[in-house]
mmCIF file of C-alpha atoms in Angstrom:
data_model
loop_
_atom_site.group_PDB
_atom_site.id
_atom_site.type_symbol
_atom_site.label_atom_id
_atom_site.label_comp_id
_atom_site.label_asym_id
_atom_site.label_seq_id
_atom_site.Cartn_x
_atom_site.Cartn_y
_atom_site.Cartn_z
ATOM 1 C CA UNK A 1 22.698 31.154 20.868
ATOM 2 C CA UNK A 2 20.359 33.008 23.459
ATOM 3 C CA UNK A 3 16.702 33.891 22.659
ATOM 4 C CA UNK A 4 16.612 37.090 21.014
ATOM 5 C CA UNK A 5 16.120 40.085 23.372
ATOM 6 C CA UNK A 6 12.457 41.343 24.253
ATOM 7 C CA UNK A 7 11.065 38.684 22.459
ATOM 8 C CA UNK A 8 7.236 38.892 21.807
ATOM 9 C CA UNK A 9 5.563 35.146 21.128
ATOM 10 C CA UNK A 10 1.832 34.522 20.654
ATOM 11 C CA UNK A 11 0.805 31.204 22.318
ATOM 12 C CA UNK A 12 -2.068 29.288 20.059
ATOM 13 C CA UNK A 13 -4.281 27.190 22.402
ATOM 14 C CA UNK A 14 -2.897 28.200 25.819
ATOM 15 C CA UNK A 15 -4.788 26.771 28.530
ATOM 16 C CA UNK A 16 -4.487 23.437 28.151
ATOM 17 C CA UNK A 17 -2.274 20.648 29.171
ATOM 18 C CA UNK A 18 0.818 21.314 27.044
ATOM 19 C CA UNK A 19 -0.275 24.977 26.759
ATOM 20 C CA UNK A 20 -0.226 26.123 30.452
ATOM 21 C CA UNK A 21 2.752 24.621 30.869
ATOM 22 C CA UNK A 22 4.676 26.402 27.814
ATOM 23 C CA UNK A 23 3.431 29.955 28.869
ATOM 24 C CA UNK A 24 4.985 29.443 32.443
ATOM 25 C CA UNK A 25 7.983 28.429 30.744
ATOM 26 C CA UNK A 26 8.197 31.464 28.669
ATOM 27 C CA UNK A 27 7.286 33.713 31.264
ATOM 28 C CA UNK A 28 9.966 32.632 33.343
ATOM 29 C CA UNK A 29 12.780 33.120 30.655
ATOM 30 C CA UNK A 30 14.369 36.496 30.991
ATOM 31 C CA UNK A 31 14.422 37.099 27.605
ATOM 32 C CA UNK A 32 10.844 37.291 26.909
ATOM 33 C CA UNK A 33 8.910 40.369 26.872
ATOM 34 C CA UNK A 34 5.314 39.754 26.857
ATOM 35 C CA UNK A 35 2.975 36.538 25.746
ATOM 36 C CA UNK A 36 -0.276 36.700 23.915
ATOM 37 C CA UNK A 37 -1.974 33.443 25.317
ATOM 38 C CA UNK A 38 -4.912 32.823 22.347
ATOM 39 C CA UNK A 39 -7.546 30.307 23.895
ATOM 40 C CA UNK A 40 -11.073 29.781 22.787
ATOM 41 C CA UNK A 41 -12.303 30.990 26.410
ATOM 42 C CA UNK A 42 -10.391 33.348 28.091
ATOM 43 C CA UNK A 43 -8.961 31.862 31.866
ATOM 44 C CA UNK A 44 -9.264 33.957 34.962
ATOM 45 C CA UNK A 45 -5.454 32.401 35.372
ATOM 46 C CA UNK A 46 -3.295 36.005 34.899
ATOM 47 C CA UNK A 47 0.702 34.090 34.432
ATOM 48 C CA UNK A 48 3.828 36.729 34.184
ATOM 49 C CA UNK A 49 4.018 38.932 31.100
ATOM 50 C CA UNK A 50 0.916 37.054 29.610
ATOM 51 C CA UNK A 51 -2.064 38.916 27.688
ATOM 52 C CA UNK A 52 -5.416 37.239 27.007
ATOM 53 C CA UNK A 53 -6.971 37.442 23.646
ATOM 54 C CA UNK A 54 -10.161 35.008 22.404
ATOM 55 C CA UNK A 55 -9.850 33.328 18.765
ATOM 56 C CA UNK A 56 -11.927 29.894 17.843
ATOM 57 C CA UNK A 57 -9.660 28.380 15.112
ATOM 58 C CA UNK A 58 -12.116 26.199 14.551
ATOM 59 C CA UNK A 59 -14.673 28.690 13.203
ATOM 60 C CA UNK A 60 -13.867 29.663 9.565
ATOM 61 C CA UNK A 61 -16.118 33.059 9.545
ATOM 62 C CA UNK A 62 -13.747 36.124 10.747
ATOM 63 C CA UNK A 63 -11.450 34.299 12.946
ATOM 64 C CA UNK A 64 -8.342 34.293 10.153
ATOM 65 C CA UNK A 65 -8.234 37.989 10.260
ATOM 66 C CA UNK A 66 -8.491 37.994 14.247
ATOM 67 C CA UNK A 67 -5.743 35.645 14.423
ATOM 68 C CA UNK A 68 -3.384 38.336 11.895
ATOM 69 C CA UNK A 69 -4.374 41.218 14.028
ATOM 70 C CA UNK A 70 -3.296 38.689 17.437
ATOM 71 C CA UNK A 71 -0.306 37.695 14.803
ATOM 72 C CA UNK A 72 1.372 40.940 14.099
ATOM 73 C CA UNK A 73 4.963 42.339 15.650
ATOM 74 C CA UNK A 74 5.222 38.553 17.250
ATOM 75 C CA UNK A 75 8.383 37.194 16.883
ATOM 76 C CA UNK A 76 7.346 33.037 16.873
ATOM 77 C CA UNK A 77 3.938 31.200 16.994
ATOM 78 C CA UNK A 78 3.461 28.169 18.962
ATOM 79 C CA UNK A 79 0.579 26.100 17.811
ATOM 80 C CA UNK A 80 -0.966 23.907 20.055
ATOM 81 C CA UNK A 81 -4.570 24.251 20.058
ATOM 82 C CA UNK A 82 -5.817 20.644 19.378
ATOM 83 C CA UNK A 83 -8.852 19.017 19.931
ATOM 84 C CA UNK A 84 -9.270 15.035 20.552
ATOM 85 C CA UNK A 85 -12.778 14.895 21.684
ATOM 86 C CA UNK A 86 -15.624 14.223 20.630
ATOM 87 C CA UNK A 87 -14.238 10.933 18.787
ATOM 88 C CA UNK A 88 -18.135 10.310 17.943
ATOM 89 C CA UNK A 89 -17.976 13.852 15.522
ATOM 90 C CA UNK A 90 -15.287 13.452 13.470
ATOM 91 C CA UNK A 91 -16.015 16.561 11.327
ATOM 92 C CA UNK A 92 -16.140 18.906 14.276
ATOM 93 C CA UNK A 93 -12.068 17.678 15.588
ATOM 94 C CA UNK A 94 -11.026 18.193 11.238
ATOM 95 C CA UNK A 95 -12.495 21.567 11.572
ATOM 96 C CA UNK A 96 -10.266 22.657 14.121
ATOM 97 C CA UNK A 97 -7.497 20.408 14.412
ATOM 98 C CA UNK A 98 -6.543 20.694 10.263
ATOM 99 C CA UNK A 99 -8.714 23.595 8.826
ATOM 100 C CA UNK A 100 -8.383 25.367 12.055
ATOM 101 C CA UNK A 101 -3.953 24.738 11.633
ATOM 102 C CA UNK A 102 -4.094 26.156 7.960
ATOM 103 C CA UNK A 103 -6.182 28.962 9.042
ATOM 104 C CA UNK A 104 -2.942 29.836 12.126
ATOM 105 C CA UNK A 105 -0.486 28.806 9.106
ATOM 106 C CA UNK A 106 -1.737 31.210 6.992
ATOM 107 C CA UNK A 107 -2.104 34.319 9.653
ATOM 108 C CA UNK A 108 1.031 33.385 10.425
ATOM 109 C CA UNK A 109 2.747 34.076 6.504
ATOM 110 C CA UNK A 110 0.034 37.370 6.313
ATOM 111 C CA UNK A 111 1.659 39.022 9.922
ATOM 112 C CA UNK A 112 4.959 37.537 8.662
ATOM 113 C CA UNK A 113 5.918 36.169 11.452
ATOM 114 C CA UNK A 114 9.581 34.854 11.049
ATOM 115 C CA UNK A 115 9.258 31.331 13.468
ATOM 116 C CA UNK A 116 6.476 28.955 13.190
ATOM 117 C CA UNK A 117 6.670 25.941 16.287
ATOM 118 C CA UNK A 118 3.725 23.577 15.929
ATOM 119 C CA UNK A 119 2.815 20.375 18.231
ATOM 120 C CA UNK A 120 3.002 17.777 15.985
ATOM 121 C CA UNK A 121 2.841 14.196 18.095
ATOM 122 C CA UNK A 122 4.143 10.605 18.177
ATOM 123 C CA UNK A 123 0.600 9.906 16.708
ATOM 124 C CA UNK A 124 1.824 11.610 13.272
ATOM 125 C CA UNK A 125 4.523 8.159 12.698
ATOM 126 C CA UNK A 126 3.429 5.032 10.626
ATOM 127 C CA UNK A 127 3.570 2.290 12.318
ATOM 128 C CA UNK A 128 7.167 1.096 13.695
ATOM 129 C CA UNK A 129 9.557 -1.456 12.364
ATOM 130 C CA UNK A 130 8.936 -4.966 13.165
ATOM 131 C CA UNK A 131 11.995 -5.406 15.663
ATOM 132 C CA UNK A 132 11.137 -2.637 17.822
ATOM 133 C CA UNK A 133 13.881 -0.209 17.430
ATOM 134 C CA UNK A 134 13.430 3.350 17.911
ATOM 135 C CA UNK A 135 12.954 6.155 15.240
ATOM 136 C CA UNK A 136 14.671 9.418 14.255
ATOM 137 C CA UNK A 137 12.992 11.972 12.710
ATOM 138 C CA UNK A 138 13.249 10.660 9.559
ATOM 139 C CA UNK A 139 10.648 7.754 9.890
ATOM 140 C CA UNK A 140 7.436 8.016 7.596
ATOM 141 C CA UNK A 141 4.596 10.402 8.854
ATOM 142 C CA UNK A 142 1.547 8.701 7.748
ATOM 143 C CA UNK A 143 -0.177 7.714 11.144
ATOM 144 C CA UNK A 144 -3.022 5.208 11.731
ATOM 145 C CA UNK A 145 -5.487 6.422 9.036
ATOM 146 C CA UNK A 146 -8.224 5.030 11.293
ATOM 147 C CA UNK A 147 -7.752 6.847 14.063
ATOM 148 C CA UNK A 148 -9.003 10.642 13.485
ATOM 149 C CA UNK A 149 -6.212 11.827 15.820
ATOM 150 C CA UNK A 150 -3.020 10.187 14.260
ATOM 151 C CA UNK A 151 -4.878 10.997 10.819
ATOM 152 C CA UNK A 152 -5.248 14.726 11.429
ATOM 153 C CA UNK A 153 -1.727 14.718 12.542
ATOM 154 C CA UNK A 154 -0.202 13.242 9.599
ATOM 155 C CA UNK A 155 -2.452 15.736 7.301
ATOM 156 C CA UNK A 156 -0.833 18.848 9.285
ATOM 157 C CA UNK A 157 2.436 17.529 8.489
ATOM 158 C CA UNK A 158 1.494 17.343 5.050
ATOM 159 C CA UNK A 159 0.141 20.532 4.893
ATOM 160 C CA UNK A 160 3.229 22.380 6.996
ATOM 161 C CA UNK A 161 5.600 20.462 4.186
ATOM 162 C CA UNK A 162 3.945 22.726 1.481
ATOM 163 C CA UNK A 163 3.811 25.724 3.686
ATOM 164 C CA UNK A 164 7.514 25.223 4.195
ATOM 165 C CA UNK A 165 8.211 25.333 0.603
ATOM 166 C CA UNK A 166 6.016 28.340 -0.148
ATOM 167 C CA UNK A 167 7.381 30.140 2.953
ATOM 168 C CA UNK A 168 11.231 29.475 3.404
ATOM 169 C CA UNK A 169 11.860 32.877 4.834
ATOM 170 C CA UNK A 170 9.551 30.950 8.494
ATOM 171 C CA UNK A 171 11.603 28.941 10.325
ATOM 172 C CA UNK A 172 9.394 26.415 10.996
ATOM 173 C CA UNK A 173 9.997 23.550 13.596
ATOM 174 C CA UNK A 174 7.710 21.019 14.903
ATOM 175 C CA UNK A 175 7.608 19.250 17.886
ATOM 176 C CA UNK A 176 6.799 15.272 18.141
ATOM 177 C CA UNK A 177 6.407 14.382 21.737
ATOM 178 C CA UNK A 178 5.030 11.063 23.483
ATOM 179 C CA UNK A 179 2.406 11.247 25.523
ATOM 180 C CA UNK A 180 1.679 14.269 28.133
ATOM 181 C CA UNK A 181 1.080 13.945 31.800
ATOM 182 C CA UNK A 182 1.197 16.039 34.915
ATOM 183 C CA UNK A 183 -0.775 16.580 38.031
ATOM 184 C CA UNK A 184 -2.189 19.852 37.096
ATOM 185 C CA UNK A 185 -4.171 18.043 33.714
ATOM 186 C CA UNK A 186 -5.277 14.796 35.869
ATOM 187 C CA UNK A 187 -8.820 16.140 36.451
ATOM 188 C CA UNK A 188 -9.102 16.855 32.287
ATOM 189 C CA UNK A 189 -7.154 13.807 31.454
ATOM 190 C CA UNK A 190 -9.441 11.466 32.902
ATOM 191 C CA UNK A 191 -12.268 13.504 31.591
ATOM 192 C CA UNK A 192 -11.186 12.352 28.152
ATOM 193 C CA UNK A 193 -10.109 8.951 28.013
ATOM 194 C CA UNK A 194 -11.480 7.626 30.653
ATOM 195 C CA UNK A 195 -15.080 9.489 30.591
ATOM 196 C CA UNK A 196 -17.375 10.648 33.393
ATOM 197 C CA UNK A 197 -17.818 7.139 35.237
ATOM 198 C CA UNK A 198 -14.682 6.019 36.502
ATOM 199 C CA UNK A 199 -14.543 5.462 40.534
ATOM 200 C CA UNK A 200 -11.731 7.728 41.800
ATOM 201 C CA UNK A 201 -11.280 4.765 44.549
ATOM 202 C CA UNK A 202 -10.514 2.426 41.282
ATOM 203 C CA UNK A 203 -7.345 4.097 41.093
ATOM 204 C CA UNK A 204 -5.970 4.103 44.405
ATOM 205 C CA UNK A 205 -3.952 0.877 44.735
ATOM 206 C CA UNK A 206 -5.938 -1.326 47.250
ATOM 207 C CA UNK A 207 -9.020 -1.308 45.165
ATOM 208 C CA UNK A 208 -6.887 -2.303 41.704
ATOM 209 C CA UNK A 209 -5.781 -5.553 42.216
ATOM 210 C CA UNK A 210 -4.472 -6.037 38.782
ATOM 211 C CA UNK A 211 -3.427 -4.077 35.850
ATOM 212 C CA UNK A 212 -4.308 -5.092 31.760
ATOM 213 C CA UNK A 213 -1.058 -6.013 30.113
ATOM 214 C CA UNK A 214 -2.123 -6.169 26.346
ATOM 215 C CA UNK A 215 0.620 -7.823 23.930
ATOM 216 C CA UNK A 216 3.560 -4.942 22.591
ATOM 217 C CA UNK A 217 1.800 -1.513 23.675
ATOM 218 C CA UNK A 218 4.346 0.379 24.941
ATOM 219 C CA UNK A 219 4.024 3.795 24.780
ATOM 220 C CA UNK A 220 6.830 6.646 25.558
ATOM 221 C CA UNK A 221 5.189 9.350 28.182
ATOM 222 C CA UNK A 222 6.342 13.107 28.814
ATOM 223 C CA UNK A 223 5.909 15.188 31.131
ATOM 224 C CA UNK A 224 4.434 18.403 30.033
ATOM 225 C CA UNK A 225 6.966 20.859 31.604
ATOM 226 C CA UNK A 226 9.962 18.997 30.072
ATOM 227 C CA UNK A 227 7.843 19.642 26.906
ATOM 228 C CA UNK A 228 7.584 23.348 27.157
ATOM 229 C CA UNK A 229 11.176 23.349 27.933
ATOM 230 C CA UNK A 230 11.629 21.899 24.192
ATOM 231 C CA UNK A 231 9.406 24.652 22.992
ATOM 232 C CA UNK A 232 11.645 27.241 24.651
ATOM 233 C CA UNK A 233 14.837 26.525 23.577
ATOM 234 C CA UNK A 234 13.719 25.738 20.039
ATOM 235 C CA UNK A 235 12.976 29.876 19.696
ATOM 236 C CA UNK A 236 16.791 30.325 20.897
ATOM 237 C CA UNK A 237 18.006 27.837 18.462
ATOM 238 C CA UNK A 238 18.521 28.563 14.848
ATOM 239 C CA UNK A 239 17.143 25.293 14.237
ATOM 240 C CA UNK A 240 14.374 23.898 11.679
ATOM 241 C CA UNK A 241 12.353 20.486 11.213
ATOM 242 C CA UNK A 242 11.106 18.122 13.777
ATOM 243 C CA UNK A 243 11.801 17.281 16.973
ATOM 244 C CA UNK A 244 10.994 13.858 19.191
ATOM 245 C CA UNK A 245 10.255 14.630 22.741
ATOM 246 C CA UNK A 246 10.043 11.244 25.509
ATOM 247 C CA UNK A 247 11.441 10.392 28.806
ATOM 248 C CA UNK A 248 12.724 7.089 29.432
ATOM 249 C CA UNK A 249 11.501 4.364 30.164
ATOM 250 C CA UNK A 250 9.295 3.202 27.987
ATOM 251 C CA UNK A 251 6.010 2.006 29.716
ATOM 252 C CA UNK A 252 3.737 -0.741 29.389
ATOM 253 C CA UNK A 253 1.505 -2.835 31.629
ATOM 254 C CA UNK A 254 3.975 -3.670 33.639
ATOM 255 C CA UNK A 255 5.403 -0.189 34.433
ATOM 256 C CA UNK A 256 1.689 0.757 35.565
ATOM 257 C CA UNK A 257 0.969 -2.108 37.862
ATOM 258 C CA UNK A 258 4.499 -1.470 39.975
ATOM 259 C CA UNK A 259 3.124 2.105 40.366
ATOM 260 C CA UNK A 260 -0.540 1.225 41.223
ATOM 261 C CA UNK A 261 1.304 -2.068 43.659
ATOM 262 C CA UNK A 262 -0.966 -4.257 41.263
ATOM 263 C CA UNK A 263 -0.284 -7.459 39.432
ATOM 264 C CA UNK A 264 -0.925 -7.473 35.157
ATOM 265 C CA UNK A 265 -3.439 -9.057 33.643
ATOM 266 C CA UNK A 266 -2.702 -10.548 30.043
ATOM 267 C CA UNK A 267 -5.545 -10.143 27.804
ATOM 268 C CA UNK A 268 -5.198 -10.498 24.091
ATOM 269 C CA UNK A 269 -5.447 -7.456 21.662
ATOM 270 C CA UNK A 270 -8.787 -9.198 20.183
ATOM 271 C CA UNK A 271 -10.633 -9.585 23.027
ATOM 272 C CA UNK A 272 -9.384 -6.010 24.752
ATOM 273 C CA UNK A 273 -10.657 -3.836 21.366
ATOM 274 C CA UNK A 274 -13.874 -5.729 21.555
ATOM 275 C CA UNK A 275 -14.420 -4.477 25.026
ATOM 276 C CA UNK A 276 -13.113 -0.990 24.496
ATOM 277 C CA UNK A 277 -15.296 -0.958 20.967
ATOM 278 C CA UNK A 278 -18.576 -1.517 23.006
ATOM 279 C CA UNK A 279 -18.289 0.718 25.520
ATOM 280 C CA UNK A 280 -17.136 3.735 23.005
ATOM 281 C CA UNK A 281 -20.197 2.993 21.160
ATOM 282 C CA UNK A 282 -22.530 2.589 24.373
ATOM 283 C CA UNK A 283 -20.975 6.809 25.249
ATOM 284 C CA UNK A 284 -19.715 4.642 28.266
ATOM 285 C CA UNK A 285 -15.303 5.304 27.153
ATOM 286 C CA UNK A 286 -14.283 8.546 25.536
ATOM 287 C CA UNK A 287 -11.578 6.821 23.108
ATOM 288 C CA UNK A 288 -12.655 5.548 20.431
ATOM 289 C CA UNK A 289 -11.086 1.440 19.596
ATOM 290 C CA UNK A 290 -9.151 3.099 16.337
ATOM 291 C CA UNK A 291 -7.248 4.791 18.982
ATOM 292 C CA UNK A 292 -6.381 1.802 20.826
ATOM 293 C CA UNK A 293 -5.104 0.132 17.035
ATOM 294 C CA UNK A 294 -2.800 3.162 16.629
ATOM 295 C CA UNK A 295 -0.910 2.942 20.174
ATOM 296 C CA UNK A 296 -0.217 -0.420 19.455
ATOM 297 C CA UNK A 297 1.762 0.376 16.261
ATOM 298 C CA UNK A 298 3.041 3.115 17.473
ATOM 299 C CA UNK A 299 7.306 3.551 16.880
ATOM 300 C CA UNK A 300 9.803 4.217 19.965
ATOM 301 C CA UNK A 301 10.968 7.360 19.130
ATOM 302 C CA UNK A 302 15.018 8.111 19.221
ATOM 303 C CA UNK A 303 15.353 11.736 21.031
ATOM 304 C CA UNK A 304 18.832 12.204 20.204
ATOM 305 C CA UNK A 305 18.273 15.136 17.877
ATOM 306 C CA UNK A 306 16.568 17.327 21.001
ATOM 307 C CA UNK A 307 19.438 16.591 23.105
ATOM 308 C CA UNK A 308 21.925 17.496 20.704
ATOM 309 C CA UNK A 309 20.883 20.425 18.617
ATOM 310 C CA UNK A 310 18.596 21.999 21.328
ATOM 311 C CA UNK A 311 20.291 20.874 24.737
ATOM 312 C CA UNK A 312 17.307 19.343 26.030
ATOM 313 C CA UNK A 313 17.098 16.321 28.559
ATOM 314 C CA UNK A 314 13.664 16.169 30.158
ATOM 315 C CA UNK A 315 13.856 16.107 34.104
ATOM 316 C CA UNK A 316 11.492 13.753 34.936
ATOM 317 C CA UNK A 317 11.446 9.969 34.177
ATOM 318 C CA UNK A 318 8.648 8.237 32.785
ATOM 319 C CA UNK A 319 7.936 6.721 35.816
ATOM 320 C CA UNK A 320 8.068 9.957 37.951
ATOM 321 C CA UNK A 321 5.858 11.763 35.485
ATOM 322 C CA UNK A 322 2.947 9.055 35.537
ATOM 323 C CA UNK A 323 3.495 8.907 39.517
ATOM 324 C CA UNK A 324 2.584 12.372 39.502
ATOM 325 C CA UNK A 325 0.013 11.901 37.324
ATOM 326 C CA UNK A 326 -1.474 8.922 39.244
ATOM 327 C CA UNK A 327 -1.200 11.382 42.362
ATOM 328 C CA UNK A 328 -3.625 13.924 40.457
ATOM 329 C CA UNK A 329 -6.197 11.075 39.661
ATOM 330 C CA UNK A 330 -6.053 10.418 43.316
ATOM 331 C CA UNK A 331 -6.485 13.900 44.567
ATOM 332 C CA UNK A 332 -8.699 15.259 41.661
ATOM 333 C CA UNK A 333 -6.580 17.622 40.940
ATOM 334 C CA UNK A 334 -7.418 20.263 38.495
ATOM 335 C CA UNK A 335 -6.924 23.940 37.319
ATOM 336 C CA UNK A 336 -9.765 25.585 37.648
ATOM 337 C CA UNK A 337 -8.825 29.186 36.150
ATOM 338 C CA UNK A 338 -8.421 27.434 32.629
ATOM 339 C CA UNK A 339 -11.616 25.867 31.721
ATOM 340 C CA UNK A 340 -9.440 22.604 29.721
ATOM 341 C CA UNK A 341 -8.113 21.764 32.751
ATOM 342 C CA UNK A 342 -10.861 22.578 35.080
ATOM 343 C CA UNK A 343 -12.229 19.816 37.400
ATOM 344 C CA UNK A 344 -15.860 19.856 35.223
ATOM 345 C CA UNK A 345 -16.994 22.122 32.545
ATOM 346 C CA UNK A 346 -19.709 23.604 31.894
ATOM 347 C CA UNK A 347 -22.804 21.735 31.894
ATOM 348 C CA UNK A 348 -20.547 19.074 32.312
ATOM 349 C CA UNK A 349 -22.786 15.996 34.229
ATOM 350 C CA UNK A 350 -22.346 12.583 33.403
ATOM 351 C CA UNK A 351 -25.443 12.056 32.263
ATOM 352 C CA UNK A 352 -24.864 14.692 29.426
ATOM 353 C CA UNK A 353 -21.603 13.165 28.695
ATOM 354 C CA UNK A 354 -23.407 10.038 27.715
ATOM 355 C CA UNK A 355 -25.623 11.558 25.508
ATOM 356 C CA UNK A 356 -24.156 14.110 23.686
ATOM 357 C CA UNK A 357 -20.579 12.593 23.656
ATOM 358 C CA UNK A 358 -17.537 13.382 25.793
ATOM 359 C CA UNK A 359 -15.948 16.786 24.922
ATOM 360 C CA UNK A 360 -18.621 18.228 22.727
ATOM 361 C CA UNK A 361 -18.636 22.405 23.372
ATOM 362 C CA UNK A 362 -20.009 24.149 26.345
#
């Protein structure tokens, strides 16, 4: 089944990573008509058939109404608008990254919009079984309750399985992919997890002579055009419920030192969160340890569903989509007509960064 004819579909949080990528997906499908791109600063990047419009969702004064008005005539919503930083203000990623989801939810039932696609994560999952094998859809949704971002994923799910029920006439579908890399989002990528005061020379291969290799973290990477792809074809598709998104092979250690020509390092898990603790709480890291305790428990997820009921394969490996990513590092590359992926926000200096906390608002 094709996507309906003239389709109109509003894009929640399009300027960043996941969200650049989607909108030049949509704009190149015939099929769709026009895009509303809602970001909480509006890019000087003009994409095919895409309108601007400015919404916080993280605001709760005035900004539900805005988001009906943005809402109504769309045929789908894709929500991606997510905040991970700053780790150090826990309140302020809640306010938009739950409250600010119920607030699109609930737009989305008052325009009646008929398709509801949201970016849930690999972060939503309990931790995996014990031998290793990979998990359908079906696995618990619980996340790390320590870590903010895996616990305000599992709430949304929680939330969207109540909205479901109260609002069977949305076909709602949501969207669990692995981690998201490309070139384009190096420059805001490192900004994030690996803060202000990295050496860009660290990266290149001749001045990392070895690689950490912690103890069973493996993580499953994506890259963030194969995941608009998914997003497309899931408004074509009559289909509801989630959706695992990942690229083979899953990496480790290992997998990054044979890009970077490096040897691993083993360190155990004890002595790795000790380090990673003390420089999150010196403002020296961006990620907090909590995070580092959920990757490790993380499932492999089983991606058969996408491939079946939406025809998806993702085009890149693993390994090609953190080459490219390694290549952005390298290069500093950015996107500097969408302030997410721009190579420095506002006011951005390190020395700010250190105070205030990495990813606070400009």
């Amino acid at each position: 089944m094709g996507i309906k004819q003239g389709m109109r579909v509003v894009v929640v949080g399009a300027t960043g990573n996941a969200g650049t990528s989607v909108v030049r997906a949509l704009g190149e499908a015939p099929d769709i008509e026009s895009i509303v791109g809602v970001a909480r600063r509006v890019p000087d990047w003009s994409p095919p058939k895409t309108t601007w419009v400015r919404a916080d969702i993280g605001r709760d004064s005035g900004e539900e109404a805005d988001l009906v008005r943005h809402f109504e005539g769309a045929d789908a919503v894709i929500h991606l608008a997510w905040l991970i930083q700053p780790s150090h203000r826990p309140a302020v990623t809640w306010d938009t990254n739950v409250l600010g989801s119920v607030r699109v939810f609930e737009a989305v039932a008052r325009a009646e919009v008929p398709v509801l696609v949201y970016a849930s994560s690999v972060g939503a999952y309990s931790p995996g079984p014990e031998d290793g094998r990979p998990v359908d859809e079906s696995w618990p949704t619980h996340g790390w309750p320590e870590a903010a971002y895996c616990r305000e994923k599992a709430y949304v799910e929680r939330v969207l399985d109540a909205f479901e029920r109260e609002h069977p006439q949305i076909r709602v579908v949501r969207m669990r992919p692995g981690f998201l890399f490309k070139e384009e989002a190096a420059a805001e990528q490192r900004r994030l997890f690996m803060g202000p005061f990295l050496p860009r020379r660290l990266i290149r291969s001749s001045f990392l002579p070895a690689v950490v290799d912690l103890p069973g973290l493996r993580l499953q990477v994506l890259h963030s055009d194969d995941a608009a792809e998914a997003y497309r074809l899931a408004l074509g598709r009559q289909v509801r419920g989630a959706f695992n998104l990942a690229a083979e092979p899953p990496v480790d250690g290992e997998t990054l030192a044979g890009l970077l020509d490096a040897r691993t390092v083993r360190i155990p898990r004890v002595a790795a969160r000790s380090a990673m603790a003390t420089a999150w709480h010196l403002r020296l890291l961006p990620p907090s340890p909590q995070l580092l305790d959920a990757a490790l428990r993380l499932p492999l997820m089983d991606t058969t569903r996408a491939q079946e009921e939406l025809g998806w394969r993702p085009r890149h490996t693993a390994v090609e989509t953190l080459r490219e990513f390694l290549t952005g590092l390298r290069r500093g590359t950015s996107m500097d007509q969408t302030a997410p992926l721009a190579a420095k926000l506002p006011g951005g200096r390190p020395s700010e960064a250190a105070t205030t906390g990495v990813g606070e608002r400009h």
